[in-house]
PDB file of C-alpha atoms in Angstrom:
ATOM      1  CA  MET A   1     -24.898 -26.890  -7.583  1.00 77.00           C
ATOM      2  CA  PHE A   2     -21.330 -25.969  -6.587  1.00 86.00           C
ATOM      3  CA  GLU A   3     -20.407 -24.006  -9.696  1.00 85.00           C
ATOM      4  CA  GLN A   4     -20.921 -20.511  -8.253  1.00 88.00           C
ATOM      5  CA  SER A   5     -18.979 -21.340  -5.083  1.00 89.00           C
ATOM      6  CA  LEU A   6     -16.112 -22.726  -7.158  1.00 91.00           C
ATOM      7  CA  ILE A   7     -16.046 -19.546  -9.251  1.00 90.00           C
ATOM      8  CA  GLN A   8     -15.932 -17.442  -6.067  1.00 89.00           C
ATOM      9  CA  LEU A   9     -13.026 -19.611  -4.954  1.00 89.00           C
ATOM     10  CA  GLY A  10     -11.068 -18.512  -8.011  1.00 90.00           C
ATOM     11  CA  LEU A  11     -11.891 -21.017 -10.748  1.00 92.00           C
ATOM     12  CA  SER A  12     -13.064 -19.816 -14.134  1.00 92.00           C
ATOM     13  CA  TYR A  13     -16.557 -20.710 -15.353  1.00 92.00           C
ATOM     14  CA  THR A  14     -15.211 -23.499 -17.585  1.00 94.00           C
ATOM     15  CA  GLN A  15     -12.898 -24.866 -14.873  1.00 93.00           C
ATOM     16  CA  ALA A  16     -15.768 -24.940 -12.371  1.00 93.00           C
ATOM     17  CA  ALA A  17     -18.037 -26.745 -14.852  1.00 93.00           C
ATOM     18  CA  VAL A  18     -15.438 -29.435 -15.597  1.00 94.00           C
ATOM     19  CA  TYR A  19     -14.555 -29.876 -11.911  1.00 93.00           C
ATOM     20  CA  GLU A  20     -18.220 -30.310 -10.959  1.00 93.00           C
ATOM     21  CA  ALA A  21     -18.792 -32.768 -13.806  1.00 92.00           C
ATOM     22  CA  LEU A  22     -15.934 -34.951 -12.536  1.00 93.00           C
ATOM     23  CA  LEU A  23     -17.070 -34.548  -8.929  1.00 93.00           C
ATOM     24  CA  LYS A  24     -20.568 -35.818  -9.731  1.00 92.00           C
ATOM     25  CA  SER A  25     -19.667 -38.501 -12.283  1.00 92.00           C
ATOM     26  CA  GLY A  26     -16.392 -39.860 -10.958  1.00 93.00           C
ATOM     27  CA  PRO A  27     -13.365 -40.697 -13.158  1.00 93.00           C
ATOM     28  CA  LEU A  28     -13.948 -39.957 -16.852  1.00 93.00           C
ATOM     29  CA  PRO A  29     -11.961 -39.755 -20.088  1.00 93.00           C
ATOM     30  CA  ALA A  30     -11.732 -36.376 -21.812  1.00 93.00           C
ATOM     31  CA  GLY A  31     -14.268 -37.356 -24.482  1.00 92.00           C
ATOM     32  CA  LYS A  32     -17.038 -38.055 -21.974  1.00 93.00           C
ATOM     33  CA  ILE A  33     -16.227 -34.866 -20.048  1.00 93.00           C
ATOM     34  CA  ALA A  34     -16.669 -32.949 -23.313  1.00 93.00           C
ATOM     35  CA  LYS A  35     -20.101 -34.526 -23.833  1.00 92.00           C
ATOM     36  CA  LYS A  36     -21.242 -33.764 -20.282  1.00 91.00           C
ATOM     37  CA  THR A  37     -20.101 -30.144 -20.343  1.00 90.00           C
ATOM     38  CA  GLU A  38     -20.740 -29.525 -24.071  1.00 90.00           C
ATOM     39  CA  PHE A  39     -17.296 -27.934 -24.380  1.00 93.00           C
ATOM     40  CA  LYS A  40     -15.085 -28.698 -27.370  1.00 92.00           C
ATOM     41  CA  ARG A  41     -12.500 -31.404 -26.776  1.00 90.00           C
ATOM     42  CA  GLY A  42      -9.583 -29.031 -27.429  1.00 91.00           C
ATOM     43  CA  LEU A  43     -10.851 -26.724 -24.679  1.00 94.00           C
ATOM     44  CA  ILE A  44     -11.421 -29.685 -22.348  1.00 94.00           C
ATOM     45  CA  TYR A  45      -7.756 -30.721 -22.554  1.00 93.00           C
ATOM     46  CA  LYS A  46      -6.687 -27.160 -21.757  1.00 94.00           C
ATOM     47  CA  ILE A  47      -9.013 -26.993 -18.733  1.00 95.00           C
ATOM     48  CA  LEU A  48      -7.909 -30.417 -17.472  1.00 94.00           C
ATOM     49  CA  GLU A  49      -4.286 -29.318 -17.678  1.00 94.00           C
ATOM     50  CA  GLU A  50      -5.077 -26.144 -15.692  1.00 94.00           C
ATOM     51  CA  LEU A  51      -6.988 -28.058 -13.011  1.00 94.00           C
ATOM     52  CA  GLY A  52      -4.146 -30.559 -12.784  1.00 93.00           C
ATOM     53  CA  GLU A  53      -1.570 -27.782 -12.318  1.00 93.00           C
ATOM     54  CA  SER A  54      -3.786 -26.344  -9.565  1.00 92.00           C
ATOM     55  CA  GLY A  55      -3.694 -29.695  -7.758  1.00 93.00           C
ATOM     56  CA  LEU A  56      -7.459 -30.231  -7.954  1.00 94.00           C
ATOM     57  CA  ILE A  57      -7.611 -33.231 -10.315  1.00 94.00           C
ATOM     58  CA  GLU A  58      -5.268 -35.992 -11.381  1.00 94.00           C
ATOM     59  CA  LYS A  59      -4.686 -37.899 -14.598  1.00 92.00           C
ATOM     60  CA  LYS A  60      -4.409 -41.690 -14.556  1.00 91.00           C
ATOM     61  CA  GLU A  61      -2.863 -43.481 -17.497  1.00 88.00           C
ATOM     62  CA  GLU A  62      -2.479 -47.172 -18.197  1.00 82.00           C
ATOM     63  CA  GLU A  63      -0.768 -48.779 -21.166  1.00 80.00           C
ATOM     64  CA  ASN A  64      -3.046 -49.183 -24.191  1.00 80.00           C
ATOM     65  CA  LYS A  65      -5.912 -47.475 -22.362  1.00 86.00           C
ATOM     66  CA  VAL A  66      -7.520 -44.045 -22.637  1.00 90.00           C
ATOM     67  CA  ALA A  67      -6.372 -41.589 -19.957  1.00 92.00           C
ATOM     68  CA  ILE A  68      -8.827 -41.076 -17.107  1.00 93.00           C
ATOM     69  CA  PHE A  69      -9.273 -37.882 -15.079  1.00 94.00           C
ATOM     70  CA  GLU A  70     -10.644 -37.699 -11.550  1.00 94.00           C
ATOM     71  CA  VAL A  71     -11.073 -35.167  -8.756  1.00 94.00           C
ATOM     72  CA  LYS A  72      -8.583 -35.231  -5.898  1.00 94.00           C
ATOM     73  CA  HIS A  73      -9.881 -35.069  -2.329  1.00 93.00           C
ATOM     74  CA  PRO A  74     -11.995 -31.883  -1.983  1.00 91.00           C
ATOM     75  CA  LEU A  75      -9.762 -30.682   0.880  1.00 93.00           C
ATOM     76  CA  GLN A  76      -7.370 -29.696  -1.911  1.00 93.00           C
ATOM     77  CA  LEU A  77      -9.793 -26.831  -2.539  1.00 93.00           C
ATOM     78  CA  ARG A  78      -8.733 -25.331   0.801  1.00 92.00           C
ATOM     79  CA  ASP A  79      -5.073 -25.387  -0.265  1.00 92.00           C
ATOM     80  CA  PHE A  80      -6.093 -23.842  -3.580  1.00 92.00           C
ATOM     81  CA  ALA A  81      -7.977 -21.052  -1.762  1.00 91.00           C
ATOM     82  CA  GLU A  82      -5.029 -20.319   0.539  1.00 92.00           C
ATOM     83  CA  LYS A  83      -2.698 -20.138  -2.454  1.00 90.00           C
ATOM     84  CA  LYS A  84      -5.054 -17.697  -4.180  1.00 89.00           C
ATOM     85  CA  GLN A  85      -5.205 -15.546  -1.035  1.00 90.00           C
ATOM     86  CA  GLN A  86      -1.404 -15.451  -0.831  1.00 91.00           C
ATOM     87  CA  GLU A  87      -1.186 -14.518  -4.506  1.00 90.00           C
ATOM     88  CA  ALA A  88      -3.670 -11.693  -3.868  1.00 88.00           C
ATOM     89  CA  ARG A  89      -1.609 -10.431  -0.909  1.00 88.00           C
ATOM     90  CA  ASP A  90       1.572 -10.557  -2.995  1.00 87.00           C
ATOM     91  CA  ALA A  91      -0.151  -8.734  -5.843  1.00 89.00           C
ATOM     92  CA  LYS A  92      -1.402  -6.012  -3.500  1.00 84.00           C
ATOM     93  CA  LEU A  93       2.069  -5.592  -2.003  1.00 82.00           C
ATOM     94  CA  ALA A  94       3.617  -5.342  -5.458  1.00 84.00           C
ATOM     95  CA  LEU A  95       0.980  -2.804  -6.500  1.00 83.00           C
ATOM     96  CA  GLU A  96       1.599  -0.591  -3.467  1.00 76.00           C
ATOM     97  CA  GLY A  97       5.253  -0.447  -4.444  1.00 74.00           C
ATOM     98  CA  VAL A  98       4.557   0.975  -7.907  1.00 78.00           C
ATOM     99  CA  LEU A  99       1.191   2.709  -7.408  1.00 76.00           C
ATOM    100  CA  PRO A 100       2.620   6.155  -6.522  1.00 68.00           C
ATOM    101  CA  ALA A 101       4.713   6.095  -9.712  1.00 70.00           C
ATOM    102  CA  ILE A 102       1.701   4.992 -11.775  1.00 75.00           C
ATOM    103  CA  VAL A 103      -0.423   7.758 -10.250  1.00 69.00           C
ATOM    104  CA  SER A 104       2.304  10.312 -10.985  1.00 65.00           C
ATOM    105  CA  GLU A 105       2.486   9.180 -14.610  1.00 69.00           C
ATOM    106  CA  PHE A 106      -1.305   9.381 -14.898  1.00 72.00           C
ATOM    107  CA  ASN A 107      -1.329  12.868 -13.389  1.00 64.00           C
ATOM    108  CA  LEU A 108       1.417  14.008 -15.745  1.00 61.00           C
ATOM    109  CA  VAL A 109      -0.597  12.971 -18.794  1.00 66.00           C
ATOM    110  CA  SER A 110      -4.094  13.866 -17.576  1.00 64.00           C
ATOM    111  CA  GLN A 111      -3.080  16.922 -15.510  1.00 61.00           C
ATOM    112  CA  LYS A 112      -5.409  15.713 -12.747  1.00 61.00           C
ATOM    113  CA  PRO A 113      -4.404  15.840  -9.067  1.00 60.00           C
ATOM    114  CA  GLY A 114      -3.545  12.407  -7.697  1.00 75.00           C
ATOM    115  CA  ILE A 115      -4.929  11.764  -4.229  1.00 83.00           C
ATOM    116  CA  LEU A 116      -4.010   8.697  -2.170  1.00 85.00           C
ATOM    117  CA  PHE A 117      -5.684   7.958   1.170  1.00 86.00           C
ATOM    118  CA  PHE A 118      -4.152   5.829   3.955  1.00 89.00           C
ATOM    119  CA  GLU A 119      -5.343   4.571   7.350  1.00 88.00           C
ATOM    120  CA  GLY A 120      -3.737   3.138  10.488  1.00 88.00           C
ATOM    121  CA  GLU A 121      -0.113   3.018  11.583  1.00 88.00           C
ATOM    122  CA  GLU A 122       1.063   1.189   8.457  1.00 89.00           C
ATOM    123  CA  GLY A 123      -0.691   3.797   6.344  1.00 89.00           C
ATOM    124  CA  ILE A 124       1.141   6.576   8.211  1.00 92.00           C
ATOM    125  CA  ARG A 125       4.444   4.782   7.559  1.00 91.00           C
ATOM    126  CA  GLU A 126       3.671   4.664   3.834  1.00 91.00           C
ATOM    127  CA  VAL A 127       2.845   8.376   3.713  1.00 93.00           C
ATOM    128  CA  LEU A 128       6.098   9.349   5.439  1.00 94.00           C
ATOM    129  CA  ALA A 129       8.129   6.899   3.354  1.00 92.00           C
ATOM    130  CA  ASP A 130       6.949   8.576   0.156  1.00 92.00           C
ATOM    131  CA  SER A 131       9.093  11.647   0.934  1.00 93.00           C
ATOM    132  CA  LEU A 132      12.247   9.512   1.224  1.00 92.00           C
ATOM    133  CA  SER A 133      12.483   9.561  -2.568  1.00 88.00           C
ATOM    134  CA  SER A 134      12.478  13.384  -2.633  1.00 90.00           C
ATOM    135  CA  ARG A 135      15.050  14.979  -4.917  1.00 89.00           C
ATOM    136  CA  SER A 136      14.821  18.319  -3.119  1.00 89.00           C
ATOM    137  CA  GLU A 137      14.719  19.719   0.410  1.00 95.00           C
ATOM    138  CA  ILE A 138      11.551  18.744   2.292  1.00 96.00           C
ATOM    139  CA  TYR A 139       9.393  21.451   3.887  1.00 97.00           C
ATOM    140  CA  THR A 140       7.452  20.362   6.979  1.00 95.00           C
ATOM    141  CA  TYR A 141       4.949  21.633   9.531  1.00 95.00           C
ATOM    142  CA  ALA A 142       4.938  19.600  12.757  1.00 92.00           C
ATOM    143  CA  ASP A 143       3.527  19.579  16.257  1.00 90.00           C
ATOM    144  CA  MET A 144       6.440  17.643  17.748  1.00 88.00           C
ATOM    145  CA  GLU A 145       4.746  16.967  21.074  1.00 88.00           C
ATOM    146  CA  SER A 146       1.823  15.210  19.354  1.00 88.00           C
ATOM    147  CA  VAL A 147       4.174  13.353  17.011  1.00 89.00           C
ATOM    148  CA  VAL A 148       6.218  11.988  19.927  1.00 88.00           C
ATOM    149  CA  LYS A 149       3.100  11.158  21.927  1.00 89.00           C
ATOM    150  CA  TYR A 150       1.148   9.301  19.242  1.00 88.00           C
ATOM    151  CA  MET A 151       3.606   8.156  16.545  1.00 88.00           C
ATOM    152  CA  ASP A 152       7.054   8.219  18.133  1.00 89.00           C
ATOM    153  CA  LYS A 153       8.303   4.837  16.836  1.00 92.00           C
ATOM    154  CA  ILE A 154       7.039   5.534  13.315  1.00 92.00           C
ATOM    155  CA  ASN A 155       8.699   8.954  13.265  1.00 90.00           C
ATOM    156  CA  LYS A 156      12.012   7.698  14.687  1.00 90.00           C
ATOM    157  CA  ASP A 157      12.200   4.969  12.034  1.00 92.00           C
ATOM    158  CA  TYR A 158      11.453   7.539   9.341  1.00 92.00           C
ATOM    159  CA  VAL A 159      14.001  10.078  10.644  1.00 90.00           C
ATOM    160  CA  LYS A 160      16.683   7.391  10.840  1.00 90.00           C
ATOM    161  CA  LYS A 161      16.131   6.492   7.177  1.00 92.00           C
ATOM    162  CA  ARG A 162      15.991  10.150   6.117  1.00 91.00           C
ATOM    163  CA  ASN A 163      19.271  10.969   7.837  1.00 89.00           C
ATOM    164  CA  LYS A 164      20.927   7.910   6.347  1.00 89.00           C
ATOM    165  CA  LEU A 165      19.903   9.213   2.908  1.00 90.00           C
ATOM    166  CA  GLY A 166      21.120  12.714   3.800  1.00 90.00           C
ATOM    167  CA  LEU A 167      17.763  14.302   2.954  1.00 91.00           C
ATOM    168  CA  LYS A 168      17.598  17.854   4.281  1.00 93.00           C
ATOM    169  CA  LYS A 169      14.454  19.277   5.809  1.00 93.00           C
ATOM    170  CA  LYS A 170      13.127  22.642   6.946  1.00 94.00           C
ATOM    171  CA  VAL A 171      10.580  22.277   9.764  1.00 93.00           C
ATOM    172  CA  VAL A 172       8.170  24.844  11.180  1.00 94.00           C
ATOM    173  CA  MET A 173       7.186  23.618  14.646  1.00 91.00           C
ATOM    174  CA  ILE A 174       4.730  24.571  17.353  1.00 87.00           C
ATOM    175  CA  ASP A 175       6.730  26.517  19.944  1.00 88.00           C
ATOM    176  CA  ASN A 176       6.451  25.083  23.444  1.00 86.00           C
ATOM    177  CA  GLU A 177       8.734  23.918  26.231  1.00 87.00           C
ATOM    178  CA  PHE A 178       8.524  20.251  25.226  1.00 87.00           C
ATOM    179  CA  THR A 179       9.543  20.911  21.617  1.00 84.00           C
ATOM    180  CA  ARG A 180      12.472  23.183  22.508  1.00 83.00           C
ATOM    181  CA  GLU A 181      13.835  20.586  24.933  1.00 83.00           C
ATOM    182  CA  TYR A 182      13.306  17.745  22.453  1.00 81.00           C
ATOM    183  CA  MET A 183      15.044  19.578  19.605  1.00 79.00           C
ATOM    184  CA  LYS A 184      18.257  20.052  21.611  1.00 77.00           C
ATOM    185  CA  LYS A 185      19.258  16.493  20.705  1.00 73.00           C
ATOM    186  CA  TYR A 186      17.768  16.379  17.198  1.00 72.00           C
ATOM    187  CA  TYR A 187      19.615  15.846  13.902  1.00 65.00           C
ATOM    188  CA  LYS A 188      20.864  19.373  13.201  1.00 75.00           C
ATOM    189  CA  GLU A 189      22.978  18.283  10.218  1.00 81.00           C
ATOM    190  CA  THR A 190      19.898  17.487   8.148  1.00 87.00           C
ATOM    191  CA  THR A 191      17.135  19.420   9.945  1.00 89.00           C
ATOM    192  CA  ASP A 192      16.690  23.194  10.163  1.00 90.00           C
ATOM    193  CA  VAL A 193      13.974  24.280  12.615  1.00 91.00           C
ATOM    194  CA  ARG A 194      11.965  27.428  13.263  1.00 93.00           C
ATOM    195  CA  PHE A 195       9.034  28.051  15.633  1.00 92.00           C
ATOM    196  CA  ILE A 196       5.560  29.592  15.522  1.00 91.00           C
ATOM    197  CA  ASP A 197       3.454  30.548  18.532  1.00 88.00           C
ATOM    198  CA  HIS A 198       1.464  27.576  19.862  1.00 81.00           C
ATOM    199  CA  GLU A 199      -1.384  29.787  21.103  1.00 82.00           C
ATOM    200  CA  LEU A 200      -1.846  31.758  17.894  1.00 84.00           C
ATOM    201  CA  TYR A 201      -1.385  28.817  15.504  1.00 84.00           C
ATOM    202  CA  PRO A 202      -2.415  25.562  17.239  1.00 82.00           C
ATOM    203  CA  PHE A 203      -2.476  22.308  15.247  1.00 84.00           C
ATOM    204  CA  SER A 204      -1.721  18.637  15.907  1.00 81.00           C
ATOM    205  CA  ALA A 205      -0.741  17.198  12.554  1.00 86.00           C
ATOM    206  CA  LEU A 206       2.234  16.816  10.252  1.00 92.00           C
ATOM    207  CA  THR A 207       2.507  18.194   6.718  1.00 95.00           C
ATOM    208  CA  GLU A 208       5.300  17.591   4.204  1.00 97.00           C
ATOM    209  CA  ILE A 209       5.894  19.493   0.957  1.00 97.00           C
ATOM    210  CA  TYR A 210       8.298  18.060  -1.648  1.00 96.00           C
ATOM    211  CA  ASP A 211       8.712  17.241  -5.355  1.00 92.00           C
ATOM    212  CA  GLY A 212       5.251  18.285  -6.536  1.00 91.00           C
ATOM    213  CA  THR A 213       3.693  16.524  -3.543  1.00 93.00           C
ATOM    214  CA  ILE A 214       1.916  17.505  -0.325  1.00 95.00           C
ATOM    215  CA  SER A 215       1.254  14.908   2.366  1.00 95.00           C
ATOM    216  CA  TYR A 216      -0.788  15.176   5.551  1.00 95.00           C
ATOM    217  CA  VAL A 217      -0.700  12.925   8.618  1.00 94.00           C
ATOM    218  CA  THR A 218      -2.868  13.189  11.728  1.00 89.00           C
ATOM    219  CA  ALA A 219      -0.952  12.986  15.011  1.00 79.00           C
ATOM    220  CA  GLU A 220      -3.769  11.675  17.191  1.00 81.00           C
ATOM    221  CA  LYS A 221      -4.428   8.676  19.422  1.00 78.00           C
ATOM    222  CA  GLU A 222      -7.404   7.550  17.359  1.00 80.00           C
ATOM    223  CA  ASN A 223      -8.338   8.085  13.719  1.00 82.00           C
ATOM    224  CA  LYS A 224      -4.825   7.809  12.284  1.00 86.00           C
ATOM    225  CA  ILE A 225      -5.072   8.856   8.650  1.00 90.00           C
ATOM    226  CA  GLY A 226      -2.734  10.102   5.949  1.00 92.00           C
ATOM    227  CA  VAL A 227      -3.257  11.760   2.574  1.00 93.00           C
ATOM    228  CA  ILE A 228      -0.862  12.256  -0.332  1.00 92.00           C
ATOM    229  CA  ILE A 229      -1.701  14.831  -3.011  1.00 91.00           C
ATOM    230  CA  LYS A 230       0.411  14.975  -6.160  1.00 86.00           C
ATOM    231  CA  ASN A 231      -0.271  18.134  -8.146  1.00 86.00           C
ATOM    232  CA  GLU A 232       2.199  20.766  -9.311  1.00 86.00           C
ATOM    233  CA  SER A 233      -0.111  23.775  -8.863  1.00 89.00           C
ATOM    234  CA  ILE A 234      -1.123  22.849  -5.312  1.00 92.00           C
ATOM    235  CA  TYR A 235       2.507  22.045  -4.517  1.00 94.00           C
ATOM    236  CA  LYS A 236       3.749  25.447  -5.728  1.00 95.00           C
ATOM    237  CA  MET A 237       1.105  27.268  -3.677  1.00 96.00           C
ATOM    238  CA  GLN A 238       1.889  25.313  -0.483  1.00 96.00           C
ATOM    239  CA  LYS A 239       5.629  25.741  -1.050  1.00 96.00           C
ATOM    240  CA  ALA A 240       5.240  29.524  -1.399  1.00 96.00           C
ATOM    241  CA  LEU A 241       3.071  29.707   1.745  1.00 96.00           C
ATOM    242  CA  PHE A 242       5.621  27.658   3.690  1.00 96.00           C
ATOM    243  CA  GLU A 243       8.454  29.957   2.627  1.00 96.00           C
ATOM    244  CA  PHE A 244       6.429  32.964   3.806  1.00 96.00           C
ATOM    245  CA  VAL A 245       5.807  31.309   7.190  1.00 94.00           C
ATOM    246  CA  TRP A 246       9.451  30.206   7.424  1.00 95.00           C
ATOM    247  CA  ASN A 247      10.761  33.712   6.793  1.00 94.00           C
ATOM    248  CA  ASN A 248       8.555  35.064   9.584  1.00 92.00           C
ATOM    249  CA  ALA A 249       9.050  32.240  12.093  1.00 92.00           C
ATOM    250  CA  LYS A 250      11.376  32.389  15.107  1.00 89.00           C
ATOM    251  CA  LYS A 251      14.816  30.833  14.745  1.00 84.00           C
ATOM    252  CA  ILE A 252      15.901  28.188  17.222  1.00 71.00           C
ATOM    253  CA  ASP A 253      18.103  29.506  20.057  1.00 65.00           C
TER     254      ASP A 253
END
């Protein structure tokens, strides 16, 4: 009756069966639980221990009497569910921390391009943060006016961390009055800038090229997305194209 719901909650099939047997029958010794569920007694003791550790049942013992097991108040299931949800959030957070490295290792062995997709402001932060581990100079295309307009706080946090790490960057920017004024007070120690004509080459995004990786971020009010591509061949092509553009771009006054 409740078995499927209990499994969806996070219990195993055997745990759900034992829990429901106790729920319907009331307090029982392990032997009778084994008969009701048709599980071997050795397995029953293991399941009862697991359910006890989860806070869903309790064991009652009296001197010279067989131990009895009974279900705790069903509201304990809510606490169990919340604990499982927190464990899932922690697991996801831990995975995000190592996933880029796992993808890189997979790509190295399989020689397949690794592509990671991100959404929202937190996704944009993750994409930018990936370049903070770069071992080489970062190449970037940027429409600074759009970046300041739609992701200013995210970019400032990123730039602060990058400068603290001393990571150098070459940036090709859209040339307009706003960008030239903005760059007068930028971090010149770690950032070298050149311009391309905003009418001939319009775009409103941010691209970074570093360590076998290319990342893209949209600088828009809506539809904030980011993509990370890890592939040596694509990286080398984009790096060569950037260097061509850089050598033909206008130097900052």
